[in-house]
PDB file of C-alpha atoms in Angstrom:
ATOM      1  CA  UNK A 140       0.000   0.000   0.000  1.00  0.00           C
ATOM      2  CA  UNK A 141       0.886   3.537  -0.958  1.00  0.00           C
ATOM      3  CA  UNK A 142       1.293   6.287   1.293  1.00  0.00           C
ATOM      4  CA  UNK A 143      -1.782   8.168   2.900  1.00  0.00           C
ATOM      5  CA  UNK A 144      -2.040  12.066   2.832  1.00  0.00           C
ATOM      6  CA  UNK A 145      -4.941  14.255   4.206  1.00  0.00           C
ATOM      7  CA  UNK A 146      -5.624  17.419   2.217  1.00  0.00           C
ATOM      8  CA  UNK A 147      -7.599  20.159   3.960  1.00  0.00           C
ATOM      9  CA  UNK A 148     -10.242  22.246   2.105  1.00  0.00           C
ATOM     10  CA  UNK A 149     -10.408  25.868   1.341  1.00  0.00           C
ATOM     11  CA  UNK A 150     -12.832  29.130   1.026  1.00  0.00           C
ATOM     12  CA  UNK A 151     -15.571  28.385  -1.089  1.00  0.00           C
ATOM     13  CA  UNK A 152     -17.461  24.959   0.422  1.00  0.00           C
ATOM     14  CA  UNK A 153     -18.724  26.562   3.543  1.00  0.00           C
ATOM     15  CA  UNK A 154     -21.923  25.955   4.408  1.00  0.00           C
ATOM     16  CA  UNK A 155     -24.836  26.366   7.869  1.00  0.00           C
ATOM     17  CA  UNK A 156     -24.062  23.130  10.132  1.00  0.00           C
ATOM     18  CA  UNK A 157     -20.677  22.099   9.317  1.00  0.00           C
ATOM     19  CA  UNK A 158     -19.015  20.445  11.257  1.00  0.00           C
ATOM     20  CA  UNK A 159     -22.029  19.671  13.749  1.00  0.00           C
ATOM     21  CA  UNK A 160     -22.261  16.071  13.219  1.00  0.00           C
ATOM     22  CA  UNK A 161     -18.944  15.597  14.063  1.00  0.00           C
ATOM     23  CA  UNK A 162     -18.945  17.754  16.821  1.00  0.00           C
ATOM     24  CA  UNK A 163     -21.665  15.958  18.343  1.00  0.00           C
ATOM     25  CA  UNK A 164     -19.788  12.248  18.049  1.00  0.00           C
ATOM     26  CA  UNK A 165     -16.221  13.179  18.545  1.00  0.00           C
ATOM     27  CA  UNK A 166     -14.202  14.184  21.456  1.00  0.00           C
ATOM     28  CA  UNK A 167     -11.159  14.866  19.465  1.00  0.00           C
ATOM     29  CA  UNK A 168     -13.507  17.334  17.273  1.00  0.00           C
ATOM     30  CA  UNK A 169     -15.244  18.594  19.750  1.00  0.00           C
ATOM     31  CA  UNK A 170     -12.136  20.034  21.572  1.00  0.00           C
ATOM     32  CA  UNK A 171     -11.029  21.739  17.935  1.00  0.00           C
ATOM     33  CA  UNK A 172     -14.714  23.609  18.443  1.00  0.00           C
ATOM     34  CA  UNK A 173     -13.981  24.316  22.146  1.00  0.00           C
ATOM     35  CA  UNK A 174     -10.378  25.573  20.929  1.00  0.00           C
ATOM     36  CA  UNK A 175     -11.559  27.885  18.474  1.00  0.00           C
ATOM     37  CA  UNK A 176     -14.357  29.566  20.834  1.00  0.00           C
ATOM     38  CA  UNK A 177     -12.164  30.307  23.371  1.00  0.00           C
ATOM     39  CA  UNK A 178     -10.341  32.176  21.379  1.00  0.00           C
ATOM     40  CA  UNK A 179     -13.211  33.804  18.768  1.00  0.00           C
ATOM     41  CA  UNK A 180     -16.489  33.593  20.501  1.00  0.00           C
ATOM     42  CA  UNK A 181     -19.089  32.395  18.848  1.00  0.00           C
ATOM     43  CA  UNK A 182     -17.003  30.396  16.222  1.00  0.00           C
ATOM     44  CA  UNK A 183     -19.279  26.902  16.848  1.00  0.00           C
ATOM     45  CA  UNK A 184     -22.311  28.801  16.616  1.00  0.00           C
ATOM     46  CA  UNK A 185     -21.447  30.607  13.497  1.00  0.00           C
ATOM     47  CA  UNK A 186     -20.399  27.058  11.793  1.00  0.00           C
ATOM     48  CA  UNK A 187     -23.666  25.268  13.032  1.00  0.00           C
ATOM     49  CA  UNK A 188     -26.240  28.022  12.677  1.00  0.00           C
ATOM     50  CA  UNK A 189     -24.501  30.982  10.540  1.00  0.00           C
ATOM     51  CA  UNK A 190     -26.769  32.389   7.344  1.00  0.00           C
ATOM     52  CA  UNK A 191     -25.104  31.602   3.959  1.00  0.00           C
ATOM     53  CA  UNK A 192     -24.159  35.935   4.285  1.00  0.00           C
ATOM     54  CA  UNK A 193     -22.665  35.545   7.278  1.00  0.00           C
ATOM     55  CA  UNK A 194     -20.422  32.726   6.105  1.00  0.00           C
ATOM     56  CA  UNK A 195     -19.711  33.597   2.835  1.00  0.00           C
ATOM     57  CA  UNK A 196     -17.697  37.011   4.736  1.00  0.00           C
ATOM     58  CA  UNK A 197     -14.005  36.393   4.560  1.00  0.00           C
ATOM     59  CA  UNK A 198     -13.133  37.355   8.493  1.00  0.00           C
ATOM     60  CA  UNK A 199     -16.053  34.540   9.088  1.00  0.00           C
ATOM     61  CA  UNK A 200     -15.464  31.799   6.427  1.00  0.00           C
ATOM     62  CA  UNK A 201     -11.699  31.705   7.262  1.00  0.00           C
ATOM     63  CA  UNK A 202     -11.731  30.823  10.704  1.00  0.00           C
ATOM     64  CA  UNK A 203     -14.805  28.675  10.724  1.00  0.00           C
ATOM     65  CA  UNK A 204     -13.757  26.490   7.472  1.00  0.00           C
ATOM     66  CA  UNK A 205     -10.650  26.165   9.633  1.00  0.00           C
ATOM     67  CA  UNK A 206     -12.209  24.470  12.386  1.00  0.00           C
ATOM     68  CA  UNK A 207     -13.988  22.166  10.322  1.00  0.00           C
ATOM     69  CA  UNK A 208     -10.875  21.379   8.456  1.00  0.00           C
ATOM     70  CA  UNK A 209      -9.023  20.337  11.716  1.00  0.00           C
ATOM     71  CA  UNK A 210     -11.582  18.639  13.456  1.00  0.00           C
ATOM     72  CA  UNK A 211     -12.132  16.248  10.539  1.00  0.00           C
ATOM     73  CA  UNK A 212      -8.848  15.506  10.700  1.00  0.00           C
ATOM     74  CA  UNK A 213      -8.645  15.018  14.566  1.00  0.00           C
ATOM     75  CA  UNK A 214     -11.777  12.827  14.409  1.00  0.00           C
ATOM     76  CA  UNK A 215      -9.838  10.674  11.636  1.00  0.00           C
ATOM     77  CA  UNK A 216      -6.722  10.515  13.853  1.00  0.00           C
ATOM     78  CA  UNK A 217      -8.821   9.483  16.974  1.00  0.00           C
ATOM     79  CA  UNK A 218      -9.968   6.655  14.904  1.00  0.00           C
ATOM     80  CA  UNK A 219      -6.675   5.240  14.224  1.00  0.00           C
ATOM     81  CA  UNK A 220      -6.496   6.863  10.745  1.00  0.00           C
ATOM     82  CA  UNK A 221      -3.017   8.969  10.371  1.00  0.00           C
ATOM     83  CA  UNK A 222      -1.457  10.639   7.064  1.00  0.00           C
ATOM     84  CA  UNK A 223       2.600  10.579   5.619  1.00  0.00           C
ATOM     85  CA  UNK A 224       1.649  13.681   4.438  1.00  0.00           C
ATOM     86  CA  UNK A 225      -0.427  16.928   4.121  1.00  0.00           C
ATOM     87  CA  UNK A 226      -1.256  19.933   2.165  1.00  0.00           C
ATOM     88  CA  UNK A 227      -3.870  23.018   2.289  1.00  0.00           C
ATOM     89  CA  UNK A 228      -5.743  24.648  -0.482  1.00  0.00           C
ATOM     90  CA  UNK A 229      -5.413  27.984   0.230  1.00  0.00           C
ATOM     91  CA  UNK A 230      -6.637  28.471   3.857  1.00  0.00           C
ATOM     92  CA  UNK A 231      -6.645  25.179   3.983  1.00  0.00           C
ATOM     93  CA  UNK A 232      -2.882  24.983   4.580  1.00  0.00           C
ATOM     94  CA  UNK A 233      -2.941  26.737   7.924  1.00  0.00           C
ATOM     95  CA  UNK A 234      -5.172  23.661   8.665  1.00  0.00           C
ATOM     96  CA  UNK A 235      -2.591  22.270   7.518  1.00  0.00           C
ATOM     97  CA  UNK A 236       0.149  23.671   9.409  1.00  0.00           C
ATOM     98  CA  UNK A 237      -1.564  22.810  12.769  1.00  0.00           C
ATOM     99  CA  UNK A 238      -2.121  19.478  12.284  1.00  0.00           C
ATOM    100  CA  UNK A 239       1.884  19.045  11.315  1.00  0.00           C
ATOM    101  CA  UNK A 240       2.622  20.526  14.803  1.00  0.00           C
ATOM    102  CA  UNK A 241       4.362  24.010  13.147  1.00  0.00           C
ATOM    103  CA  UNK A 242       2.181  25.706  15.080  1.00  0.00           C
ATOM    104  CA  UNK A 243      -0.373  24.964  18.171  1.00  0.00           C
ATOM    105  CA  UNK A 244      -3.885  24.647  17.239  1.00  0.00           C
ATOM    106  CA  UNK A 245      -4.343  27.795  18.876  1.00  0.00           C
ATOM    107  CA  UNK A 246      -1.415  29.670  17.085  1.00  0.00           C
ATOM    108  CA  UNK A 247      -2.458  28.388  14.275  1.00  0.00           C
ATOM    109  CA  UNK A 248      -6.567  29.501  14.882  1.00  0.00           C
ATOM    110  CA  UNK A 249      -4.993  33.095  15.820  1.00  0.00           C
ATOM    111  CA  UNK A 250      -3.235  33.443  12.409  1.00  0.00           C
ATOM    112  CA  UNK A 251      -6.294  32.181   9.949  1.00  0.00           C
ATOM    113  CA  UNK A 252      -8.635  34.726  12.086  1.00  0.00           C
ATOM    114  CA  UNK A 253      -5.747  37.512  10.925  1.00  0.00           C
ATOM    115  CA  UNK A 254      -5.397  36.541   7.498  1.00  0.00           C
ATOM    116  CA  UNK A 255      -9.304  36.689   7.109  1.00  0.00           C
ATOM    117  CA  UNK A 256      -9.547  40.387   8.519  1.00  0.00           C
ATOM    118  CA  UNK A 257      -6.426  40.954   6.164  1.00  0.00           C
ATOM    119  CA  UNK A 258      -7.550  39.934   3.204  1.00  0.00           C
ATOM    120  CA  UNK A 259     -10.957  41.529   3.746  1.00  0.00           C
ATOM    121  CA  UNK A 260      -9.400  44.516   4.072  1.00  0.00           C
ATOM    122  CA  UNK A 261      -7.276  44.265   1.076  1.00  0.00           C
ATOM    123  CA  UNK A 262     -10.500  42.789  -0.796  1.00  0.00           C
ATOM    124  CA  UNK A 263     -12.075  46.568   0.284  1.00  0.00           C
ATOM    125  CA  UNK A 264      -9.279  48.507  -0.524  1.00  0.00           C
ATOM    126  CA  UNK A 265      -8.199  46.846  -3.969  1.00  0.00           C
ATOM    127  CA  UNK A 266     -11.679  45.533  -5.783  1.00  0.00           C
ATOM    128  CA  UNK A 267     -11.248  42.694  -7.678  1.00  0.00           C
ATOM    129  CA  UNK A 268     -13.321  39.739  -9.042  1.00  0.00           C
ATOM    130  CA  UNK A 269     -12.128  35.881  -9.782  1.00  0.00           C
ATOM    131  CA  UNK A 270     -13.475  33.890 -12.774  1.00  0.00           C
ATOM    132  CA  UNK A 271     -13.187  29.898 -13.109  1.00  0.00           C
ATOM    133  CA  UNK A 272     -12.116  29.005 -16.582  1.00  0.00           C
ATOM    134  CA  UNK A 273     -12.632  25.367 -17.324  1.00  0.00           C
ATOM    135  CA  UNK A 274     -12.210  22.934 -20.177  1.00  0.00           C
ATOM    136  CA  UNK A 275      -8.974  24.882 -21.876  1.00  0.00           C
ATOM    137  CA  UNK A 276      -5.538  24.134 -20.723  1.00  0.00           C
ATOM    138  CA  UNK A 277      -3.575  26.394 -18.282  1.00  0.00           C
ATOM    139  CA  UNK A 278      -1.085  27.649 -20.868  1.00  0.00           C
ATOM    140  CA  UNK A 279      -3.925  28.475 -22.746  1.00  0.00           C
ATOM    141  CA  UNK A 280      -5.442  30.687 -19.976  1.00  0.00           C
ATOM    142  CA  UNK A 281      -1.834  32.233 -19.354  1.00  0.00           C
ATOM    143  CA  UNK A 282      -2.412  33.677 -22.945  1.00  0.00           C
ATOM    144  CA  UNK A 283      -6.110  34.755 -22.364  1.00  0.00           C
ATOM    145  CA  UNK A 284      -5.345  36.613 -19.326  1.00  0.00           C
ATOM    146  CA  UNK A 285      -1.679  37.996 -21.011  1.00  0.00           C
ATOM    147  CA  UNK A 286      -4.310  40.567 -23.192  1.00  0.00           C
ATOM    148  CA  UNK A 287      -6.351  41.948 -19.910  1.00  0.00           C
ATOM    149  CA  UNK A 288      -4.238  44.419 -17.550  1.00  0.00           C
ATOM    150  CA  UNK A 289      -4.319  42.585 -13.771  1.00  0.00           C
ATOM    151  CA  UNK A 290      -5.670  39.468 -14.935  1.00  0.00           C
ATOM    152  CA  UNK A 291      -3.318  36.493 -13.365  1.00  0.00           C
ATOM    153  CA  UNK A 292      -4.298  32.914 -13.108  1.00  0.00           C
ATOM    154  CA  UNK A 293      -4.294  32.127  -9.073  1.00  0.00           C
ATOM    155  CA  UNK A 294      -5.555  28.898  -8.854  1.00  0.00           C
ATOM    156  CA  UNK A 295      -4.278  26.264 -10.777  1.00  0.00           C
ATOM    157  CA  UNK A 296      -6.922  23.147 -10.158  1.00  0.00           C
ATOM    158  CA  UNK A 297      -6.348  20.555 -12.281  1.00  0.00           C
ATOM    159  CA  UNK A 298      -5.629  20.391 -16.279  1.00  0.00           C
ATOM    160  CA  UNK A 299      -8.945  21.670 -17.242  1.00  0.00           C
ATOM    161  CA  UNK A 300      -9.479  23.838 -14.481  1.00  0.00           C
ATOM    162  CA  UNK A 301      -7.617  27.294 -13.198  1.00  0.00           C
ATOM    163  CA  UNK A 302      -9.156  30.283 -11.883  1.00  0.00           C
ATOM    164  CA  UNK A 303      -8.209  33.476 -12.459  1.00  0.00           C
ATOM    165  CA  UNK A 304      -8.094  37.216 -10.553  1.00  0.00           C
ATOM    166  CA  UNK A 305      -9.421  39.879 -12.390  1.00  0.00           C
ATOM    167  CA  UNK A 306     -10.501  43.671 -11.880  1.00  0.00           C
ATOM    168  CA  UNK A 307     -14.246  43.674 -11.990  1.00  0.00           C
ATOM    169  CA  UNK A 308     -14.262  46.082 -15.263  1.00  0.00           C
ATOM    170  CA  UNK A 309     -12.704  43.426 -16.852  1.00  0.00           C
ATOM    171  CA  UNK A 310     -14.544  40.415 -16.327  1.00  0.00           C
ATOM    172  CA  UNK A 311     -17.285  40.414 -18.903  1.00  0.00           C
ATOM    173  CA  UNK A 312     -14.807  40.791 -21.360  1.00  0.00           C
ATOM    174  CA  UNK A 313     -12.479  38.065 -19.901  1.00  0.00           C
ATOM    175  CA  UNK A 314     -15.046  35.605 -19.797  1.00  0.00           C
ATOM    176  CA  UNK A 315     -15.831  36.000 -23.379  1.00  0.00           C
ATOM    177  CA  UNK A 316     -12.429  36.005 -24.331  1.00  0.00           C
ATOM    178  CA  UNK A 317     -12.540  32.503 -22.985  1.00  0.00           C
ATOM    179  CA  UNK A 318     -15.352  31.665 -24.903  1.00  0.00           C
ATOM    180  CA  UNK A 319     -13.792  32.709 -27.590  1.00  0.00           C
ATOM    181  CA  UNK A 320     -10.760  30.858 -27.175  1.00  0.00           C
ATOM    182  CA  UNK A 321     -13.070  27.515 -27.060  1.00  0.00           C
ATOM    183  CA  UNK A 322     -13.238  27.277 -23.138  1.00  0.00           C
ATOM    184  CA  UNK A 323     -15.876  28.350 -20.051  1.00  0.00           C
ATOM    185  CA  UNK A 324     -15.830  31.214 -18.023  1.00  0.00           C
ATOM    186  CA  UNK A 325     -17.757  31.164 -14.496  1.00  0.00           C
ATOM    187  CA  UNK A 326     -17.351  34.148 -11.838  1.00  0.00           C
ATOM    188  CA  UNK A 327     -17.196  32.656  -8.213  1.00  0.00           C
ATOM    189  CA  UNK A 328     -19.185  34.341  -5.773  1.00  0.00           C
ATOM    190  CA  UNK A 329     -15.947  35.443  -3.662  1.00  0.00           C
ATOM    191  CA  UNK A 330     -15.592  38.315  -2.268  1.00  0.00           C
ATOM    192  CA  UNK A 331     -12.041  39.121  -3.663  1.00  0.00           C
ATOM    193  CA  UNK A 332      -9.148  38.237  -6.257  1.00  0.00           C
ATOM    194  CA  UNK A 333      -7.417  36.260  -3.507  1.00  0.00           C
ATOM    195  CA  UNK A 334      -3.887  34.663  -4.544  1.00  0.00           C
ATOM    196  CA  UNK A 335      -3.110  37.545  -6.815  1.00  0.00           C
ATOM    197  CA  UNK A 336      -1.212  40.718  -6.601  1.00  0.00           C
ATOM    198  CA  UNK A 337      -4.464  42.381  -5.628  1.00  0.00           C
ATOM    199  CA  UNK A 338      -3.387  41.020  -1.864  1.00  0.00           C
ATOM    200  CA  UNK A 339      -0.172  42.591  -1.158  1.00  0.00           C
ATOM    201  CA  UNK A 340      -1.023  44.625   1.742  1.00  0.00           C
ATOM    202  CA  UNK A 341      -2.637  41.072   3.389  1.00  0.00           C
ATOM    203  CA  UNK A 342       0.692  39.794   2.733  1.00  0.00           C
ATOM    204  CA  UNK A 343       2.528  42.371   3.971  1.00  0.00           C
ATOM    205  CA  UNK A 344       0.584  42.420   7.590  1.00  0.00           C
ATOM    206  CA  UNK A 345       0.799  38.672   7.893  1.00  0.00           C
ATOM    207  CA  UNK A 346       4.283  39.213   7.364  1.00  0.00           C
ATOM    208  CA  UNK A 347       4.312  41.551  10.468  1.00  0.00           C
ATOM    209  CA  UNK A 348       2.462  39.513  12.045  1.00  0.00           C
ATOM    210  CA  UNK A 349       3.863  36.260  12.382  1.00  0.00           C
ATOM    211  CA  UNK A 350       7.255  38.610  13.200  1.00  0.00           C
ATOM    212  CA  UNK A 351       6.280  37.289  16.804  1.00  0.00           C
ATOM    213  CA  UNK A 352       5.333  33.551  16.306  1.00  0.00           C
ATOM    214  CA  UNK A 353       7.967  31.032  15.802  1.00  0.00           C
ATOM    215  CA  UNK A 354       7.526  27.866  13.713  1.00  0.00           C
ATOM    216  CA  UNK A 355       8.525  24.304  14.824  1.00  0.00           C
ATOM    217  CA  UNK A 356       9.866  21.664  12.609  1.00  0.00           C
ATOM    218  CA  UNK A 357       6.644  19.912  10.859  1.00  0.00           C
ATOM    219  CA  UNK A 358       5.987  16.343  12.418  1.00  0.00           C
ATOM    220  CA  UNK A 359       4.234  15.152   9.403  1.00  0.00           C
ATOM    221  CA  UNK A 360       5.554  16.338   5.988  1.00  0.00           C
ATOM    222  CA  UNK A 361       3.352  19.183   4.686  1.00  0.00           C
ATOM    223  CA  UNK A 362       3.542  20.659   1.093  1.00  0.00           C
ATOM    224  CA  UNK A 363       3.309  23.979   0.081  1.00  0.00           C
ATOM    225  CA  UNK A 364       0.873  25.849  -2.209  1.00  0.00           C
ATOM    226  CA  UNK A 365       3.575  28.446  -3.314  1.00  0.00           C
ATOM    227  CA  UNK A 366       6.093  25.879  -4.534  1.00  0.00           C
ATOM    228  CA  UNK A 367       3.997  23.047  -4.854  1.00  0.00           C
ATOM    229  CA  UNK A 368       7.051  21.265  -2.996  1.00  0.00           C
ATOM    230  CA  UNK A 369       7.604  19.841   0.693  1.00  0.00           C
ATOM    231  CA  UNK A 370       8.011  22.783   3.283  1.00  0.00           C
ATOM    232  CA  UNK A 371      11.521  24.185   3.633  1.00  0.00           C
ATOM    233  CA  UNK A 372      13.900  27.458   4.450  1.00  0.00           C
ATOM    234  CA  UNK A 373      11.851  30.128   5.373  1.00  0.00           C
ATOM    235  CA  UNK A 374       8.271  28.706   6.500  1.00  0.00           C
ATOM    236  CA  UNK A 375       6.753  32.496   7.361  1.00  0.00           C
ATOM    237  CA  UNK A 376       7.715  33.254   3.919  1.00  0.00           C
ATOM    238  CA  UNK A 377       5.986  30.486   2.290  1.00  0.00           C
ATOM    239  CA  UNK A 378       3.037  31.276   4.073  1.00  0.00           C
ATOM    240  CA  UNK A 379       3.064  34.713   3.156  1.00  0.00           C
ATOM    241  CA  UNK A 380       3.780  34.535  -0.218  1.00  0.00           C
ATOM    242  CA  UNK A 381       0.865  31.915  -0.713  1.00  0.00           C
ATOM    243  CA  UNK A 382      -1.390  34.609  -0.011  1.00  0.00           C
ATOM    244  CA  UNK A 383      -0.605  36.859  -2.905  1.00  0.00           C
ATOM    245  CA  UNK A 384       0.219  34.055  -5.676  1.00  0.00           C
ATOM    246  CA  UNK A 385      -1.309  31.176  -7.323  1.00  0.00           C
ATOM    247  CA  UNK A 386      -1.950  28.137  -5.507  1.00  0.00           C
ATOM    248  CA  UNK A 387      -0.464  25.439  -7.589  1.00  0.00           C
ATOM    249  CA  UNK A 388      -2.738  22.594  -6.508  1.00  0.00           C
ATOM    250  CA  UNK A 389      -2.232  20.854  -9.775  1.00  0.00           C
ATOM    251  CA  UNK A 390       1.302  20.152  -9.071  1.00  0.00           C
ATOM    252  CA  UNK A 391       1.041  19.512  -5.391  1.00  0.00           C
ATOM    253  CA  UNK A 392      -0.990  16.426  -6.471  1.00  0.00           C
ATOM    254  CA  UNK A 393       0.719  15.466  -9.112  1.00  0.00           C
ATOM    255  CA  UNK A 394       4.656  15.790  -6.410  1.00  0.00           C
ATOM    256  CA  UNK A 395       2.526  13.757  -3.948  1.00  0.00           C
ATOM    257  CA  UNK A 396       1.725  11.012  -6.174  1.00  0.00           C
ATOM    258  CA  UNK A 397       5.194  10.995  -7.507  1.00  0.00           C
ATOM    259  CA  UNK A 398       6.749  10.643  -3.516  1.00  0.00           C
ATOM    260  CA  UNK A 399       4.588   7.738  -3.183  1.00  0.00           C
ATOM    261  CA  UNK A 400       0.588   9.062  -2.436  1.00  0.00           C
ATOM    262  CA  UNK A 401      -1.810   6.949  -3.501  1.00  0.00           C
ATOM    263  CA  UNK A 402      -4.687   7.461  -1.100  1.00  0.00           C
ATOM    264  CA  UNK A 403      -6.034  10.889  -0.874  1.00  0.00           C
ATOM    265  CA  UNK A 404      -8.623  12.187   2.065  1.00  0.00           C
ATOM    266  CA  UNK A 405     -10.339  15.345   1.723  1.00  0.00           C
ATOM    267  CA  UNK A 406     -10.695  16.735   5.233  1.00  0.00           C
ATOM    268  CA  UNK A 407     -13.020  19.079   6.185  1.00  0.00           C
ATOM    269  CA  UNK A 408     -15.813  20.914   4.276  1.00  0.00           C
ATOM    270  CA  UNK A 409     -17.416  19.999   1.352  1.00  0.00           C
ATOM    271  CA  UNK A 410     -15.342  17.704  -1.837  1.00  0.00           C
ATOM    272  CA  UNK A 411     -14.545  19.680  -3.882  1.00  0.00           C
ATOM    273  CA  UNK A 412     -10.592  19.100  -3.695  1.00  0.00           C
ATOM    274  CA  UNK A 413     -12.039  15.202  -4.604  1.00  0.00           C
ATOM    275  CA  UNK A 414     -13.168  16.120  -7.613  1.00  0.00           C
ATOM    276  CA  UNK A 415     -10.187  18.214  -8.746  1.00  0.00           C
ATOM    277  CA  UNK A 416      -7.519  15.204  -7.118  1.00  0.00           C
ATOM    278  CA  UNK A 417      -9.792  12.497  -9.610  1.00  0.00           C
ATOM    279  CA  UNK A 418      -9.551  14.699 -12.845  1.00  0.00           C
ATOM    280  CA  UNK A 419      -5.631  15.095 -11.930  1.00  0.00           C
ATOM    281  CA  UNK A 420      -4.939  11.411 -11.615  1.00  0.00           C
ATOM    282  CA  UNK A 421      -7.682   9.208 -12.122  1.00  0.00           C
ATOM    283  CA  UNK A 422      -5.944   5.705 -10.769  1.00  0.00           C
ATOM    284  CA  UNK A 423      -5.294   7.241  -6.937  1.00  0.00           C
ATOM    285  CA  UNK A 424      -8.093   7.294  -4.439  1.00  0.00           C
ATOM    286  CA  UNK A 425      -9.619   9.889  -2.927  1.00  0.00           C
ATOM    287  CA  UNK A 426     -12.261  10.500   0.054  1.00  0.00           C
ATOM    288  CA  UNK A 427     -14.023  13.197   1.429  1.00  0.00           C
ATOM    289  CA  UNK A 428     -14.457  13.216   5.240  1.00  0.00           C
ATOM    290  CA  UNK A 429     -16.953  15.510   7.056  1.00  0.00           C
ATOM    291  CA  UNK A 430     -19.259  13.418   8.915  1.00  0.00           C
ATOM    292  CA  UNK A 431     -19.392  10.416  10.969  1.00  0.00           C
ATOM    293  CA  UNK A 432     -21.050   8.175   8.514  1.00  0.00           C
ATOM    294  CA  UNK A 433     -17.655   9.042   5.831  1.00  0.00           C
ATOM    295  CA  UNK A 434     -15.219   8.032   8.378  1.00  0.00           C
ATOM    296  CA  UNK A 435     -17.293   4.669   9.278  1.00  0.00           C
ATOM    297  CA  UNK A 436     -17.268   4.675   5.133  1.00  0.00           C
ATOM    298  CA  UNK A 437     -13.482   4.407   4.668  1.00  0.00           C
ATOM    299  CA  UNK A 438     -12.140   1.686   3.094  1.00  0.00           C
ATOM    300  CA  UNK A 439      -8.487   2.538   2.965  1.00  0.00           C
TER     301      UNK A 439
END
């Protein structure tokens, strides 16, 4: 058997109740809930009960998407189901990054509540829109977004999928570009052009920010989205640059599977990293676990 890695979901798959069965059955999940509302009151209650406005707000999503992330992971582990390896879409890595031990749980809660408000902020102050262009090749969206002023690909999903940041002037014309070029255009319903140089200033005051945290060796190998490549050198710059340039999800799949992955587990909210880990390599496996029923599920 292959090796086993746990990837934790990102911004987008948020929805009222997350988390809630699992809360309900698991200590270990529980205590990720408890965590997170000592420190931001009200966290539990905004997963389990928050309106679809409420969590679709950056300073909200971040930190609650967080804590469904890591208790679906703790709830795994308390069931005798442990990774080689792990890696974060987007927010999803400072899921990440607390479940490899760089950071407490609480450290680690702290700094995805201070991205949010930073990127919320730089969201306000710098406009921007992001547009999901499917069934053309990335190279071929490179050149579509090459003709737009601040249009950069950010998210690169899978070989038919990567997302791109935008002004919000441009993006009726962008999207028919694509159509033009023989592909589809979709805007997500995202509050900002996250990943992009539209974030700088978050970057910069996460930067600042984590000037006071320190960072301990990761117990369990944990992959970056900024180089696609195991963490290494300077970890508070890979997590700042991640949040002003493309996540390279693509790749991180494709480096996994080449250092031995071949059992994927989506962990956390929604499955939508699933879908994109399938249409990368069809012959791995991959699971989604939010609930008790998935982890009862698992055949591994």
């Amino acid at each position: 058997m292959g090796k086993i890695a746990f990837v934790f979901s990102g911004q987008g798959a948020q929805y009222s109740g997350m988390g809630k069965e699992l809360y309900d059955a698991s200590p270990a999940a529980k205590a990720v809930y408890d965590m997170a509302d000592s420190v931001r009151q009200g966290t539990s209650k905004q997963c389990f009960e928050g309106t679809t406005e409420e969590l679709c707000k950056t300073v909200n999503t971040q930190p609650c998407v967080f804590t469904a992330d890591l208790a679906a992971a703790y709830a795994l582990v308390e069931k005798g189901i442990t990774p080689d390896c792990v890696a974060g879409f987007s927010l999803g890595e400072i899921s990440a990054l607390a479940f490899s031990k760089m950071l407490s749980d609480e450290e680690a809660f702290k700094l995805v509540c201070t991205r949010g408000e930073l990127m919320d902020k730089a969201a306000t102050a710098n406009p921007g829109a992001m547009v999901a262009v499917m069934k053309i090749a990335p190279q071929e969206v490179e050149e579509v977004c090459s003709k737009f002023d601040k249009t950069y690909p950010v998210n690169y999903n899978s070989p038919a999928q990567t997302v791109v940041a935008t002004t919000s002037e441009a993006v009726d014309a962008f999207c028919e570009a694509v159509k033009n070029a023989g592909g589809r255009a979709k805007q997500l319903a995202v509050s900002g052009a996250f990943h992009s140089p539209f974030m700088a200033d978050a970057a910069e005051g996460l930067g600042k920010y984590m000037e006071n945290i320190d960072f301990s060796e990761p117990q369990v190998q944990i992959y970056s989205d900024y180089t696609a490549k195991p963490y290494e050198g300077d970890y508070k710059a890979l997590v700042k640059a991640q949040v002003e340039n493309p996540v390279k999800w693509q790749t991180i799949v494709e480096n996994m599977v080449a250092d031995g992955v071949d059992t994927f587990i989506e962990v956390g909210v929604g499955k939508t990293l699933t879908g994109l880990i399938k249409r990368i390599n069809p012959d791995v496996k991959a699971f989604k676990v939010e609930t008790p029923a998935d982890i009862e599920a698992l055949e591994i």
